[in-house]
XYZ file of C-alpha atoms in Angstrom:
159
model
C 0.000 0.000 0.000
C 1.129 3.588 -0.653
C 0.447 6.859 1.124
C 0.645 10.009 -0.990
C 1.256 13.302 0.820
C 0.543 16.524 -1.056
C 1.649 20.055 -0.278
C -1.011 22.598 -1.359
C 0.919 25.499 0.164
C 3.525 27.955 -1.101
C 6.145 26.668 1.353
C 8.461 23.688 1.243
C 7.620 21.140 3.944
C 9.817 18.499 5.521
C 7.397 15.644 6.194
C 8.646 13.720 9.215
C 7.099 10.378 10.146
C 7.916 7.068 11.764
C 7.791 3.795 9.858
C 7.572 0.535 11.745
C 11.050 -0.207 12.994
C 12.242 3.436 12.914
C 14.033 4.464 16.063
C 12.305 7.279 17.938
C 15.378 9.484 17.522
C 15.718 8.691 13.798
C 12.372 9.166 11.982
C 11.988 9.179 8.202
C 11.907 12.549 6.432
C 10.903 13.656 2.938
C 10.965 17.130 1.411
C 7.767 18.204 -0.348
C 8.048 21.271 -2.596
C 5.103 23.683 -2.953
C 2.355 22.160 -5.091
C 4.096 18.757 -5.170
C 3.571 15.413 -3.495
C 5.540 12.405 -2.307
C 4.708 8.707 -2.192
C 5.588 6.555 0.799
C 5.821 2.982 -0.524
C 5.575 -0.515 0.913
C 3.220 0.173 3.778
C 0.702 -2.097 5.445
C -2.781 -0.593 5.951
C -1.991 -0.313 9.664
C 1.219 1.616 8.864
C -0.779 4.050 6.716
C -3.259 4.588 9.562
C -0.360 5.125 11.999
C 1.262 7.814 9.816
C -2.084 9.555 9.294
C -2.687 9.372 13.047
C 0.763 10.888 13.737
C -0.208 13.994 11.713
C -3.950 14.198 12.461
C -3.396 16.609 15.430
C -2.028 19.107 12.870
C -5.142 18.803 10.690
C -3.735 16.266 8.202
C -6.690 15.384 5.944
C -7.718 14.542 2.396
C -7.662 17.317 -0.218
C -11.474 17.202 -0.398
C -11.746 17.832 3.369
C -9.119 20.591 3.174
C -11.016 22.454 0.443
C -14.221 22.286 2.521
C -12.547 23.549 5.704
C -12.460 27.383 5.746
C -9.348 27.567 7.936
C -7.156 24.543 7.111
C -3.928 25.286 5.225
C -1.698 22.265 5.650
C -0.581 19.004 4.077
C -3.076 16.551 2.580
C -3.018 12.818 1.840
C -4.458 10.128 -0.376
C -4.295 6.385 0.130
C -3.039 4.218 -2.761
C -3.661 6.920 -5.413
C -1.789 10.153 -6.064
C -3.448 13.340 -4.890
C -5.291 14.681 -7.934
C -3.083 17.296 -9.621
C -5.929 19.745 -10.302
C -7.195 19.384 -6.729
C -3.661 20.067 -5.478
C -3.430 23.176 -7.696
C -6.866 24.282 -6.460
C -5.600 23.721 -2.911
C -2.649 26.067 -3.495
C -5.059 28.769 -4.711
C -7.499 28.023 -1.864
C -4.710 28.364 0.707
C -3.659 31.689 -0.833
C -7.228 33.010 -0.554
C -7.523 31.750 3.044
C -4.265 33.486 3.987
C -5.381 36.775 2.395
C -8.707 36.632 4.281
C -6.943 35.796 7.544
C -4.520 38.698 7.021
C -7.432 41.093 6.500
C -9.147 39.845 9.685
C -5.911 40.144 11.675
C -5.203 43.684 10.432
C -8.773 44.771 11.191
C -8.590 43.282 14.697
C -5.246 45.031 15.324
C -6.608 48.366 14.074
C -9.717 48.020 16.247
C -7.538 47.219 19.263
C -5.320 50.257 18.638
C -8.310 52.551 18.124
C -10.186 51.186 21.132
C -7.209 51.581 23.474
C -6.481 55.091 22.211
C -10.093 56.234 22.611
C -10.311 54.604 26.070
C -7.148 56.388 27.259
C -8.629 59.798 26.445
C -12.043 59.117 28.000
C -12.933 61.746 30.570
C -10.281 64.189 29.390
C -11.130 67.635 28.121
C -9.564 66.983 24.691
C -10.847 63.428 24.393
C -10.608 61.500 21.130
C -14.074 60.993 19.602
C -13.050 59.068 16.494
C -9.877 57.676 15.054
C -8.629 56.405 11.706
C -5.943 53.730 11.836
C -3.974 53.240 8.634
C -2.026 50.048 8.098
C 0.394 49.874 5.190
C 2.961 47.377 4.035
C 6.667 47.792 3.562
C 8.296 44.950 1.717
C 11.942 44.086 2.190
C 11.814 42.072 -1.013
C 10.454 42.976 -4.424
C 10.082 39.274 -5.223
C 7.273 38.729 -2.718
C 4.816 41.592 -3.034
C 2.059 41.771 -0.456
C -1.547 41.222 -1.461
C -2.408 44.587 0.100
C -0.673 47.936 0.185
C -2.750 50.108 2.498
C -5.934 49.788 4.515
C -7.641 52.387 6.705
C -10.005 51.500 9.545
C -12.282 53.989 11.286
C -13.469 53.800 14.895
C -15.925 56.069 16.719
C -15.964 56.623 20.460
C -19.101 57.009 22.549
């Protein structure tokens, strides 16, 4: 039996696992490039279940489950058949969209926190802040990895 492990992310992963007979301090490792997959050969069905179980706490799932999960962005597997290439490509795009959405939520939450703390600090003062715009912009240290956003402004009103 074979276990195929696909990488629908834009990062290289080192997939570490234990085969039967591997010493605890010397597990097996395979590098999986972005959008690629590996095959782990010569496994018994129980060995496949053990490897899946080793990675289940990190969300390890099939590509179909990963595409349905709005937050999962990790490695995927398929038993005895390669992960479908188009599904893997769709997974890379899906992960990109999930990361962009998460970045927007995180920036909004940070801006709201900044605005809320600033407005709260001036409460009760004569020159209290009644509203605040928080602008978040990106500065890239590399032209090869442009950000998906350049500038966002969030507005907050006090009481």
